[in-house]
Coordinates of C-alpha atoms in Angstrom, one line a residue:
M27 CA 0.0 -0.3 0.0
V28 CA 1.3 3.7 -1.4
T29 CA 0.2 7.1 1.4
V30 CA 0.3 9.8 -1.0
K31 CA -0.5 14.1 0.3
D32 CA 0.2 16.4 -1.4
A33 CA -0.2 19.8 0.6
D34 CA -3.3 21.7 -1.3
K35 CA -6.5 22.2 -0.5
G36 CA -9.9 21.7 -2.3
E37 CA -9.8 19.7 -5.6
N38 CA -5.4 20.7 -6.7
A39 CA -5.2 17.6 -3.7
R40 CA -7.6 15.1 -5.6
I41 CA -4.2 13.3 -6.3
H42 CA -3.5 10.4 -9.5
L43 CA -1.6 7.2 -9.3
S44 CA -0.3 4.6 -11.9
V45 CA 2.6 2.1 -12.7
E46 CA 5.3 3.5 -14.7
P47 CA 6.1 2.2 -17.6
E48 CA 2.5 1.6 -17.7
S49 CA 2.4 -2.8 -17.7
A50 CA -0.1 -5.9 -17.4
E51 CA 2.2 -6.9 -14.5
F52 CA 0.7 -4.7 -11.8
V53 CA -2.2 -1.5 -11.2
I54 CA -2.4 0.2 -9.0
Q55 CA -5.9 2.0 -6.6
N56 CA -6.8 5.4 -6.6
G57 CA -8.2 6.4 -3.8
T58 CA -6.3 3.1 -1.2
G59 CA -2.3 2.9 -2.5
I60 CA -3.0 -1.3 -3.3
I61 CA -0.9 -2.0 -6.1
L62 CA -2.7 -5.2 -7.4
S63 CA -1.3 -8.0 -9.6
N64 CA -2.3 -9.6 -12.1
I65 CA 0.1 -12.3 -12.4
S66 CA 1.5 -14.7 -10.1
F67 CA 4.3 -14.8 -8.8
D68 CA 6.8 -17.7 -8.3
R69 CA 10.9 -17.4 -7.5
E70 CA 11.8 -19.5 -9.9
H71 CA 11.1 -17.7 -12.6
Q72 CA 11.2 -14.0 -11.8
S73 CA 12.3 -13.7 -8.3
T74 CA 12.1 -9.4 -8.1
Y75 CA 10.2 -6.7 -10.6
T76 CA 11.0 -3.4 -10.7
F77 CA 9.0 0.0 -11.1
R78 CA 8.0 3.5 -10.6
L79 CA 4.7 4.7 -8.6
K80 CA 3.4 8.5 -10.9
A81 CA 1.7 10.8 -8.1
V82 CA 0.2 13.9 -10.3
D83 CA -2.4 15.9 -9.3
G84 CA -5.3 18.1 -9.8
G85 CA -3.5 21.2 -10.1
D86 CA -3.4 23.9 -12.7
P87 CA -1.1 22.8 -14.3
P88 CA 0.0 19.1 -12.4
R89 CA 2.7 18.6 -10.3
S90 CA 4.0 14.7 -9.8
S91 CA 5.9 13.3 -7.2
Y92 CA 7.5 10.1 -8.4
V93 CA 8.5 6.6 -5.8
G94 CA 10.5 3.2 -6.5
V95 CA 9.2 0.7 -5.9
T96 CA 11.0 -3.2 -5.4
I97 CA 9.4 -6.7 -5.2
N98 CA 10.9 -9.4 -3.2
V99 CA 9.1 -12.4 -4.2
L100 CA 10.1 -15.1 -1.0
D101 CA 10.4 -18.6 -2.2
E102 CA 8.0 -21.3 -1.6
N103 CA 8.4 -25.6 -1.0
Y104 CA 6.1 -26.5 -3.6
N105 CA 8.8 -28.1 -5.6
A106 CA 9.9 -31.7 -4.4
P107 CA 13.4 -33.3 -4.3
V108 CA 14.6 -35.1 -7.2
I109 CA 17.0 -37.9 -6.4
V110 CA 19.8 -37.7 -8.9
V111 CA 22.1 -40.7 -7.9
P112 CA 21.5 -43.2 -7.8
S113 CA 19.1 -43.7 -10.9
N114 CA 16.3 -46.4 -9.9
I115 CA 17.8 -49.1 -12.0
S116 CA 21.4 -49.0 -10.4
Y117 CA 21.1 -52.1 -8.1
A118 CA 25.0 -53.3 -6.5
Y119 CA 26.2 -56.4 -5.6
L120 CA 27.4 -57.0 -1.7
P121 CA 30.5 -59.5 -1.3
P122 CA 28.9 -60.9 2.4
S123 CA 32.2 -60.5 3.6
T124 CA 32.0 -56.4 3.0
D125 CA 33.0 -54.8 6.5
P126 CA 30.5 -53.1 7.8
G127 CA 30.9 -49.5 8.1
T128 CA 31.8 -50.0 4.5
K129 CA 29.7 -46.6 2.0
I130 CA 28.2 -48.5 -0.2
N131 CA 27.2 -46.0 -2.0
K132 CA 26.0 -41.8 -1.8
V133 CA 22.5 -40.7 -2.2
R134 CA 22.3 -36.5 -4.2
A135 CA 19.1 -35.2 -4.5
E136 CA 18.2 -31.7 -5.9
D137 CA 15.4 -28.9 -5.1
M138 CA 14.7 -26.1 -7.8
D139 CA 13.4 -24.2 -4.5
M140 CA 15.9 -22.0 -2.3
G141 CA 17.5 -21.7 1.4
L142 CA 15.7 -22.8 3.7
N143 CA 13.4 -24.9 1.3
A144 CA 15.9 -26.6 -1.1
Q145 CA 18.0 -27.8 2.3
L146 CA 17.6 -31.7 2.5
D147 CA 17.6 -34.6 4.5
Y148 CA 18.2 -37.5 3.8
R149 CA 16.5 -40.6 4.7
I150 CA 16.0 -44.4 4.2
A151 CA 11.9 -44.7 4.0
S152 CA 12.4 -48.4 4.0
G153 CA 13.4 -52.1 3.0
N154 CA 15.2 -51.9 5.5
P155 CA 13.8 -53.8 8.2
F156 CA 16.9 -55.0 10.1
D157 CA 18.9 -51.9 10.2
L158 CA 21.6 -53.0 7.3
F159 CA 21.8 -49.3 6.1
Q160 CA 22.2 -45.9 7.0
I161 CA 22.1 -42.9 5.6
T162 CA 24.6 -39.6 6.6
P163 CA 20.8 -37.4 6.5
T164 CA 23.1 -34.1 4.6
E165 CA 24.8 -35.9 2.7
G166 CA 23.3 -38.9 1.1
E167 CA 26.2 -41.4 2.1
V168 CA 24.5 -45.0 2.7
T169 CA 26.9 -47.4 5.4
L170 CA 26.6 -50.8 5.5
E171 CA 25.3 -51.2 9.5
K172 CA 25.5 -54.9 9.9
A173 CA 27.4 -57.9 8.7
L174 CA 25.6 -59.8 5.9
V175 CA 25.0 -63.5 4.9
H176 CA 23.5 -62.8 2.0
F177 CA 21.4 -59.9 -0.3
F178 CA 19.8 -59.1 -2.9
I179 CA 19.2 -55.2 -4.1
N180 CA 16.8 -56.4 -7.2
E181 CA 14.5 -59.1 -6.5
T182 CA 14.0 -59.7 -10.0
L183 CA 14.2 -63.7 -10.1
T184 CA 17.5 -63.4 -13.2
N185 CA 19.3 -61.4 -9.9
Q186 CA 18.3 -63.5 -8.1
T187 CA 19.2 -66.9 -8.8
Y188 CA 22.7 -65.0 -9.6
V189 CA 23.5 -63.5 -6.5
E190 CA 21.9 -67.9 -4.5
T191 CA 24.3 -69.1 -6.6
L192 CA 27.5 -67.4 -6.2
L193 CA 26.8 -68.3 -3.0
G194 CA 26.6 -71.4 -2.7
H195 CA 22.8 -70.5 -2.5
S196 CA 19.6 -72.5 -4.1
L197 CA 15.9 -71.5 -4.7
D198 CA 14.9 -74.7 -2.6
T199 CA 17.0 -73.9 1.0
P200 CA 15.5 -72.5 3.3
L201 CA 17.1 -68.8 5.3
D202 CA 17.0 -68.9 8.9
I203 CA 16.9 -64.6 8.9
D204 CA 14.8 -62.6 6.1
I205 CA 16.8 -59.9 5.8
A206 CA 14.8 -57.9 3.0
G207 CA 11.9 -57.8 5.1
D208 CA 9.4 -60.8 3.2
P209 CA 7.1 -62.2 5.7
E210 CA 6.3 -64.9 2.6
Y211 CA 9.6 -64.8 1.3

């Protein structure tokens, strides 16, 4: 809201407000001084808008005054982060001899928001029922926390058979511990 005062009296004190340069983006209500927007703001598209307001009195000759206006668009947290690494189709084979504490992978995500809204917090959301893995909340580094007996990262039949063959297991051998967390396994 803009407040304009004129020391004149009567018609000479009547003030007309306008936006310069004239645009379809912003208008100002005469009488109230409220600046209105005709656009939706998107900080990622444009973060600031700058224009001038012109105040013209009703005198003869008319007198005018200008003021610069800068509108800074704040960020909203409406962009979801996108996981860049690893891809959804990647997997890794971990031999049973992999030591606890070994760095397995690093997750990297990006967020188009800015400031606090772009800060990422990494967590393992599911698929880790025995807490075999940990991820650092700020760096996204995935480490093995417990010793492995066997482990399948990609659950396709081909990869499962290959991994079990490497470990000397068969599909018919019952497992003492189901580290995949699937009670139907």
